[in-house]
Amino acid sequence: MKKFLSLGKQPIANAFITPDEGQDEFFYNLKVGFDKETKLVSHMDFVDPPLMFNDSYVYHTSSSKTMIKHFEETAKMIQERFGPNRILEIGSNDGTFLRHFGIAHGMGIEPCENFAESTRQMGFMIYSEFWSNKLSVEIVGRHGRFYTIYSANCICHIPNIKETLEAVYFALDENGIFIFEDPSLLEMLERNSYDQIYDEHAHIFSITALNNLLKEAGMEIFSIDKTQVHGGSNRVYAQKEGGPHPHDGTLELELEQESLAGLNEVKTYTAFAKRVRNSKTKLLELLHDIKDGGNKIVSYGATSKSTSVFNYCGIGTDLIDYIVDTTPDKQGKLSPGVHIPVVSPEEGFDDSVDYAFLGAWNYLDEITKKESEFLRRGGQFITHVPEVRVLRGEPICQP
Ligand code: DWN
């Protein structure tokens, strides 16, 4: 594994704390590397999953209209295209996807007990454990194999990718399909969105790496969709080697595109690391200039991504007064590491705000629609994706 980037000392990205919890806060050194053999980009040292995913986990998939709509459309597409009579979701969070399948047809794996319990209340059978070979064997023993296994923004969270895919293979019917989506490495490199890298994202997947890893686990990719969510994601359709679904040519296209973009070469990653360091310098310069001009800056969306940016750049309450976020479990707390207060938009997104840093830049459309009044009165958004800049006036394009 060749190390190419260091994002410094980082806290648990979603561990929002109360003021007295500050002393015991956990930090680790975030270093990212490239595996020359599999072409996988991963953390050099993984954070222990229970430190991140436990009964205090605060990220709700349903916290944006964009993701609610995305999962409604995804569920409809899967039903129409594959008509599964049963679906297993790995990482079901608050049930935003599963709810589109009847309780007799959907089952979830969710290690965060708070979400497992609330989804059980909806009537679904949820296993509150981490996905593993042991769990896969247990589930197959009780429920048989699945024709469809689905997972969104979860497979890239699991450190042991080899075991993860072996466990999927074991639980999958001979003719079954494994559909999963995660942020795209190519999109991250193109948008310079280094804030996709934080504790929970143990890996940032390229199709090239997934193709290698799935093959090793006895599976093959037969189709890929590119989606715009979470700053550009890949939805991969895989089956057991030699399975019934015809290949549609998208795999070859993506492999070629990734190869042309240099994703198989270490030098691409060293160049990216340089752009990341430049982005940090520019963001600090911009924020200092704005602040020195007597303006009030807040951050919009207390995201995992903003934890990563703020801790990497050393941005605290000297620059950002507070963060506004709609999630009740984050409000009234301090952001991880740099301890910026989080308040509700009703409390904090008022006429006193001059600039808002887009911690949730991936929802630019949704946010600018919602905050048209802020823009109308001269308020401005700041982003670092794809480059550090102030977004002036309308129309604002999605990065
Ligand atoms: O993989 C992961 C992705 C899918 O979600 C997880 N590891 C954790 C999480 O990452 P994130 O925190 O960067 O995700 P989001 O979806 O960018 O977070 C958006 C945050 O912004 C939420 O806390 C809700 C908030 N928000 C808001 O306050 N007002 C969002 C919108 C759209 C808004 O209008």
mmCIF file of C-alpha atoms in Angstrom, residues 18 22 37-38 88 107 132 158 160 176 193 227 235 253 265 267 280 282 298 313 320 337 344 354 358 375 388:
data_model
loop_
_atom_site.group_PDB
_atom_site.id
_atom_site.type_symbol
_atom_site.label_atom_id
_atom_site.label_comp_id
_atom_site.label_asym_id
_atom_site.label_seq_id
_atom_site.Cartn_x
_atom_site.Cartn_y
_atom_site.Cartn_z
ATOM 1 C CA THR A 18 -21.621 18.003 24.460
ATOM 2 C CA GLY A 22 -14.557 17.227 24.805
ATOM 3 C CA GLU A 37 -2.180 -4.740 -6.918
ATOM 4 C CA THR A 38 -5.961 -4.361 -6.472
ATOM 5 C CA LEU A 88 -31.787 -7.942 1.814
ATOM 6 C CA MET A 107 -34.993 -7.405 5.528
ATOM 7 C CA SER A 132 -19.596 -10.588 8.183
ATOM 8 C CA ILE A 158 -16.458 -1.876 5.886
ATOM 9 C CA ASN A 160 -12.461 -5.990 5.533
ATOM 10 C CA GLY A 176 -29.025 -13.579 -7.743
ATOM 11 C CA SER A 193 -13.768 16.563 -3.099
ATOM 12 C CA THR A 227 -25.648 8.697 -10.297
ATOM 13 C CA ARG A 235 -24.229 1.925 -8.753
ATOM 14 C CA LEU A 253 -16.526 1.896 -20.734
ATOM 15 C CA GLU A 265 -1.086 5.034 -11.549
ATOM 16 C CA LYS A 267 1.289 9.641 -9.822
ATOM 17 C CA LYS A 280 -6.671 24.012 2.036
ATOM 18 C CA LYS A 282 -7.034 28.784 -0.683
ATOM 19 C CA VAL A 298 -21.720 30.060 9.176
ATOM 20 C CA CYS A 313 -7.758 22.869 7.558
ATOM 21 C CA ILE A 320 -17.210 29.864 11.394
ATOM 22 C CA GLY A 337 -12.752 17.929 16.792
ATOM 23 C CA SER A 344 -31.186 24.513 13.771
ATOM 24 C CA ASP A 354 -23.483 37.079 5.296
ATOM 25 C CA LEU A 358 -21.532 24.591 2.056
ATOM 26 C CA LEU A 375 -29.467 34.694 -1.932
ATOM 27 C CA VAL A 388 -12.540 27.207 -3.596
#
